[in-house]
């Protein structure tokens, strides 16, 4: 299992201080009978760069301590340098491919090879509006103790996103992906899609079209649709708790007041 190699590389990267996990305090909340986890930032000097301000590409070349393994013919597995959860890995294209260009059969094939158990969850942020912090193609991999949480959230947002339940394979991923892009008119440009988050596990394909990067200065990416929120202070935590987690997620992709 590649997760063992990921864990071993995490220890190496922590020892040489290349890996920089975000320091947080975690709290659990129940919304619509679904458990959500909020990670409250503990201030540190190191700030995670964002795509709008990032001038260099950390995946080309990658730092040696971030490298886990090659994934022939076109990808490599790296550690996420600024993880909220542990473990958290990235499947990156070997050569530069834009994060907002359409996903390919090779992307899906490599991704599916790493979704081996019910605990393995993948997510993808297509562009800055969807929460992408880097412009280089990277699909993300995490392990969740309760991956059914992701399916429960998907069911709540089924009317405003593209959700398919059942065992996945490469053919279905390609078909679902094209259907979802077409349904939400995200494929009007051959070289660049509209903004969306895509969440996968062994029995879920879920694409969420995005219209805004944040609500009340709480920025969101695919991790939020997996039930995990990162907030910078107690004031944002208090606001989010009363606003509602499902309400927040719906607001990322449509006006919930309409």
Short mmCIF file of C-alpha atoms in Angstrom, two decimals:
data_model
loop_
_atom_site.label_atom_id
_atom_site.label_comp_id
_atom_site.label_asym_id
_atom_site.label_seq_id
_atom_site.Cartn_x
_atom_site.Cartn_y
_atom_site.Cartn_z
CA UNK A 1 0.00 0.00 0.00
CA UNK A 2 1.32 3.42 -0.97
CA UNK A 3 0.08 4.97 2.29
CA UNK A 4 2.90 3.21 4.13
CA UNK A 5 5.39 4.90 1.82
CA UNK A 6 3.59 8.22 2.37
CA UNK A 7 3.83 7.83 6.16
CA UNK A 8 7.53 6.98 5.94
CA UNK A 9 8.19 10.04 3.79
CA UNK A 10 6.19 12.23 6.19
CA UNK A 11 8.55 11.26 9.01
CA UNK A 12 11.58 12.10 6.88
CA UNK A 13 10.12 15.44 5.78
CA UNK A 14 9.16 16.37 9.33
CA UNK A 15 12.64 15.64 10.63
CA UNK A 16 14.32 17.88 8.08
CA UNK A 17 11.55 20.49 8.50
CA UNK A 18 10.56 20.46 4.84
CA UNK A 19 7.00 19.42 5.64
CA UNK A 20 5.04 22.24 7.26
CA UNK A 21 1.69 20.98 8.60
CA UNK A 22 -0.77 23.71 9.50
CA UNK A 23 -1.09 23.97 13.27
CA UNK A 24 -4.77 23.72 14.21
CA UNK A 25 -7.19 22.85 16.97
CA UNK A 26 -10.01 20.57 15.82
CA UNK A 27 -13.64 20.58 16.89
CA UNK A 28 -16.58 18.46 15.71
CA UNK A 29 -20.07 19.73 14.92
CA UNK A 30 -23.30 18.06 13.85
CA UNK A 31 -25.33 19.57 11.01
CA UNK A 32 -28.19 17.77 9.24
CA UNK A 33 -27.12 14.62 11.13
CA UNK A 34 -23.69 14.84 9.49
CA UNK A 35 -20.44 15.21 11.43
CA UNK A 36 -18.24 18.11 10.32
CA UNK A 37 -14.77 18.91 11.62
CA UNK A 38 -13.51 22.46 11.94
CA UNK A 39 -9.76 23.06 12.12
CA UNK A 40 -9.06 26.35 13.87
CA UNK A 41 -5.73 27.88 12.83
CA UNK A 42 -3.09 28.45 15.48
CA UNK A 43 -1.10 31.45 14.20
CA UNK A 44 2.44 30.75 12.95
CA UNK A 45 4.94 32.78 11.00
CA UNK A 46 4.77 30.50 7.97
CA UNK A 47 1.86 31.23 5.64
CA UNK A 48 0.63 28.93 2.92
CA UNK A 49 1.07 30.56 -0.51
CA UNK A 50 -1.88 30.95 -2.85
CA UNK A 51 -1.95 30.58 -6.61
CA UNK A 52 -2.57 34.33 -7.05
CA UNK A 53 0.71 35.18 -5.30
CA UNK A 54 2.80 32.05 -5.92
CA UNK A 55 5.59 32.89 -8.39
CA UNK A 56 7.35 29.51 -8.58
CA UNK A 57 6.07 26.01 -9.25
CA UNK A 58 6.71 23.74 -6.22
CA UNK A 59 5.97 20.62 -8.30
CA UNK A 60 8.47 21.35 -11.09
CA UNK A 61 10.97 20.72 -9.77
CA UNK A 62 9.67 19.19 -6.55
CA UNK A 63 11.58 19.16 -3.28
CA UNK A 64 13.31 15.83 -2.71
CA UNK A 65 11.69 15.38 0.71
CA UNK A 66 8.22 15.72 -0.83
CA UNK A 67 8.71 12.85 -3.28
CA UNK A 68 7.03 9.51 -2.50
CA UNK A 69 7.11 7.57 -5.78
CA UNK A 70 6.77 7.70 -9.54
CA UNK A 71 3.41 6.81 -11.09
CA UNK A 72 4.21 5.95 -14.73
CA UNK A 73 3.69 7.05 -17.35
CA UNK A 74 2.74 10.63 -16.52
CA UNK A 75 2.43 11.31 -12.78
CA UNK A 76 4.30 11.33 -9.49
CA UNK A 77 3.13 11.07 -5.89
CA UNK A 78 4.22 13.90 -3.58
CA UNK A 79 3.42 14.94 -0.04
CA UNK A 80 1.20 17.95 0.47
CA UNK A 81 3.64 20.47 1.97
CA UNK A 82 1.00 22.31 4.02
CA UNK A 83 -1.46 19.60 5.15
CA UNK A 84 -4.44 20.10 7.42
CA UNK A 85 -5.02 16.35 7.66
CA UNK A 86 -2.51 13.52 7.93
CA UNK A 87 -1.80 11.75 5.65
CA UNK A 88 -2.36 13.97 2.62
CA UNK A 89 -0.71 13.28 -0.73
CA UNK A 90 -0.79 14.78 -4.23
CA UNK A 91 -0.80 13.08 -7.61
CA UNK A 92 1.00 15.60 -9.83
CA UNK A 93 1.64 15.54 -13.55
CA UNK A 94 5.32 15.09 -14.38
CA UNK A 95 5.20 17.92 -16.91
CA UNK A 96 3.30 21.15 -16.50
CA UNK A 97 -0.41 20.80 -17.20
CA UNK A 98 -2.79 23.58 -16.23
CA UNK A 99 -4.96 22.83 -13.22
CA UNK A 100 -7.95 24.22 -15.10
CA UNK A 101 -7.50 22.23 -18.30
CA UNK A 102 -9.84 19.21 -18.62
CA UNK A 103 -8.86 16.06 -16.75
CA UNK A 104 -7.63 13.27 -19.01
CA UNK A 105 -8.01 9.51 -19.13
CA UNK A 106 -4.45 9.24 -17.79
CA UNK A 107 -5.38 11.45 -14.83
CA UNK A 108 -8.38 9.31 -13.95
CA UNK A 109 -6.50 6.04 -14.47
CA UNK A 110 -3.70 7.08 -12.10
CA UNK A 111 -6.16 8.51 -9.58
CA UNK A 112 -8.33 5.39 -9.49
CA UNK A 113 -5.27 3.21 -8.88
CA UNK A 114 -4.83 5.07 -5.58
CA UNK A 115 -8.43 4.77 -4.38
CA UNK A 116 -8.05 1.25 -3.05
CA UNK A 117 -10.11 1.18 0.14
CA UNK A 118 -13.32 2.73 1.51
CA UNK A 119 -11.11 5.12 3.50
CA UNK A 120 -9.32 6.56 0.47
CA UNK A 121 -10.86 9.79 -0.80
CA UNK A 122 -9.68 11.97 -3.66
CA UNK A 123 -10.56 15.56 -4.43
CA UNK A 124 -9.65 18.06 -7.13
CA UNK A 125 -9.83 21.84 -7.20
CA UNK A 126 -10.25 23.16 -10.74
CA UNK A 127 -8.88 26.69 -10.59
CA UNK A 128 -8.58 29.41 -7.92
CA UNK A 129 -12.36 29.87 -7.56
CA UNK A 130 -12.53 26.18 -6.58
CA UNK A 131 -9.70 26.61 -4.07
CA UNK A 132 -6.66 25.58 -6.12
CA UNK A 133 -3.49 27.00 -4.56
CA UNK A 134 -1.25 25.91 -7.46
CA UNK A 135 -1.64 26.10 -11.22
CA UNK A 136 0.13 22.77 -11.91
CA UNK A 137 -2.12 19.70 -12.34
CA UNK A 138 -2.51 17.85 -9.02
CA UNK A 139 -5.20 15.48 -7.75
CA UNK A 140 -5.36 15.11 -4.00
CA UNK A 141 -5.54 12.01 -1.80
CA UNK A 142 -6.58 11.76 1.85
CA UNK A 143 -7.68 9.00 4.22
CA UNK A 144 -10.89 9.49 6.19
CA UNK A 145 -11.99 7.27 9.07
CA UNK A 146 -15.61 7.91 8.06
CA UNK A 147 -15.76 8.24 4.29
CA UNK A 148 -19.55 7.77 4.47
CA UNK A 149 -19.63 11.40 5.61
CA UNK A 150 -18.66 12.41 2.08
CA UNK A 151 -21.56 10.44 0.59
CA UNK A 152 -23.96 11.92 3.13
CA UNK A 153 -22.92 15.46 2.16
CA UNK A 154 -23.21 14.57 -1.53
CA UNK A 155 -26.80 13.43 -1.00
CA UNK A 156 -27.63 16.77 0.63
CA UNK A 157 -26.22 18.65 -2.37
CA UNK A 158 -27.43 16.26 -5.04
CA UNK A 159 -29.84 18.76 -6.60
CA UNK A 160 -27.12 21.33 -7.28
CA UNK A 161 -24.25 19.06 -8.26
CA UNK A 162 -23.52 15.93 -10.30
CA UNK A 163 -23.61 12.83 -8.09
CA UNK A 164 -23.29 9.18 -9.07
CA UNK A 165 -23.15 6.38 -6.53
CA UNK A 166 -21.85 2.88 -7.21
CA UNK A 167 -18.53 1.19 -8.05
CA UNK A 168 -16.29 3.33 -10.26
CA UNK A 169 -14.08 2.33 -13.15
CA UNK A 170 -12.15 4.27 -15.76
CA UNK A 171 -14.92 4.17 -18.37
CA UNK A 172 -17.52 5.48 -15.94
CA UNK A 173 -15.23 8.22 -14.67
CA UNK A 174 -14.67 9.49 -18.18
CA UNK A 175 -18.39 9.31 -19.01
CA UNK A 176 -19.52 10.97 -15.80
CA UNK A 177 -16.92 13.69 -16.15
CA UNK A 178 -18.01 14.65 -19.64
CA UNK A 179 -21.67 14.55 -18.60
CA UNK A 180 -21.01 16.78 -15.59
CA UNK A 181 -19.01 19.35 -17.56
CA UNK A 182 -21.76 19.49 -20.16
CA UNK A 183 -24.59 19.69 -17.61
CA UNK A 184 -23.12 22.74 -15.91
CA UNK A 185 -21.65 24.26 -19.09
CA UNK A 186 -18.13 24.04 -17.72
CA UNK A 187 -16.66 22.91 -21.04
CA UNK A 188 -17.23 25.96 -23.23
CA UNK A 189 -13.46 26.32 -23.77
CA UNK A 190 -11.46 23.37 -25.17
CA UNK A 191 -8.35 24.21 -23.15
CA UNK A 192 -9.87 25.46 -19.89
CA UNK A 193 -12.90 24.43 -17.86
CA UNK A 194 -15.03 26.44 -15.50
CA UNK A 195 -14.40 26.14 -11.76
CA UNK A 196 -15.47 22.98 -9.96
CA UNK A 197 -14.56 20.55 -7.22
CA UNK A 198 -14.47 16.84 -7.94
CA UNK A 199 -14.63 14.27 -5.14
CA UNK A 200 -14.03 10.57 -5.71
CA UNK A 201 -13.93 7.39 -3.69
CA UNK A 202 -14.47 3.77 -4.68
CA UNK A 203 -18.22 4.20 -4.97
CA UNK A 204 -18.78 7.90 -5.53
CA UNK A 205 -18.27 10.36 -8.38
CA UNK A 206 -19.28 13.87 -7.32
CA UNK A 207 -18.67 17.09 -9.22
CA UNK A 208 -19.66 20.43 -7.68
CA UNK A 209 -19.72 23.53 -9.90
CA UNK A 210 -18.31 26.58 -8.10
CA UNK A 211 -19.38 30.19 -8.39
CA UNK A 212 -17.43 31.74 -5.55
CA UNK A 213 -14.15 31.02 -3.79
CA UNK A 214 -15.35 32.01 -0.33
CA UNK A 215 -18.19 33.17 1.90
CA UNK A 216 -17.50 35.65 4.71
CA UNK A 217 -13.73 35.30 4.10
CA UNK A 218 -13.87 31.52 4.66
CA UNK A 219 -12.23 30.05 1.57
CA UNK A 220 -13.28 26.59 0.44
CA UNK A 221 -11.85 23.76 -1.63
CA UNK A 222 -12.61 20.07 -2.13
CA UNK A 223 -11.68 19.30 1.47
CA UNK A 224 -14.77 21.21 2.66
CA UNK A 225 -17.01 18.88 0.67
CA UNK A 226 -15.31 16.01 2.53
CA UNK A 227 -16.55 17.47 5.82
CA UNK A 228 -13.43 19.40 6.92
CA UNK A 229 -13.26 23.18 7.32
CA UNK A 230 -10.24 25.38 8.01
CA UNK A 231 -10.92 28.73 9.72
CA UNK A 232 -8.46 31.39 10.80
CA UNK A 233 -10.00 32.58 14.07
CA UNK A 234 -12.73 32.13 16.68
CA UNK A 235 -14.92 34.78 15.08
CA UNK A 236 -15.11 32.83 11.81
CA UNK A 237 -15.73 29.61 13.71
CA UNK A 238 -18.60 31.21 15.61
CA UNK A 239 -20.10 32.59 12.38
CA UNK A 240 -19.79 29.27 10.54
CA UNK A 241 -21.34 27.29 13.39
CA UNK A 242 -24.46 29.47 13.31
CA UNK A 243 -24.60 29.88 9.54
CA UNK A 244 -24.56 26.11 9.03
CA UNK A 245 -22.14 23.84 7.20
CA UNK A 246 -24.57 22.53 4.58
CA UNK A 247 -25.89 26.05 4.05
CA UNK A 248 -22.31 27.22 3.51
CA UNK A 249 -21.53 24.48 0.98
CA UNK A 250 -24.72 25.20 -0.96
CA UNK A 251 -23.84 28.88 -1.05
CA UNK A 252 -20.59 28.13 -2.85
CA UNK A 253 -22.45 27.00 -5.94
CA UNK A 254 -25.79 28.79 -5.95
CA UNK A 255 -27.83 31.53 -4.25
CA UNK A 256 -29.60 29.60 -1.47
CA UNK A 257 -32.02 32.50 -1.04
CA UNK A 258 -33.55 31.85 -4.44
#
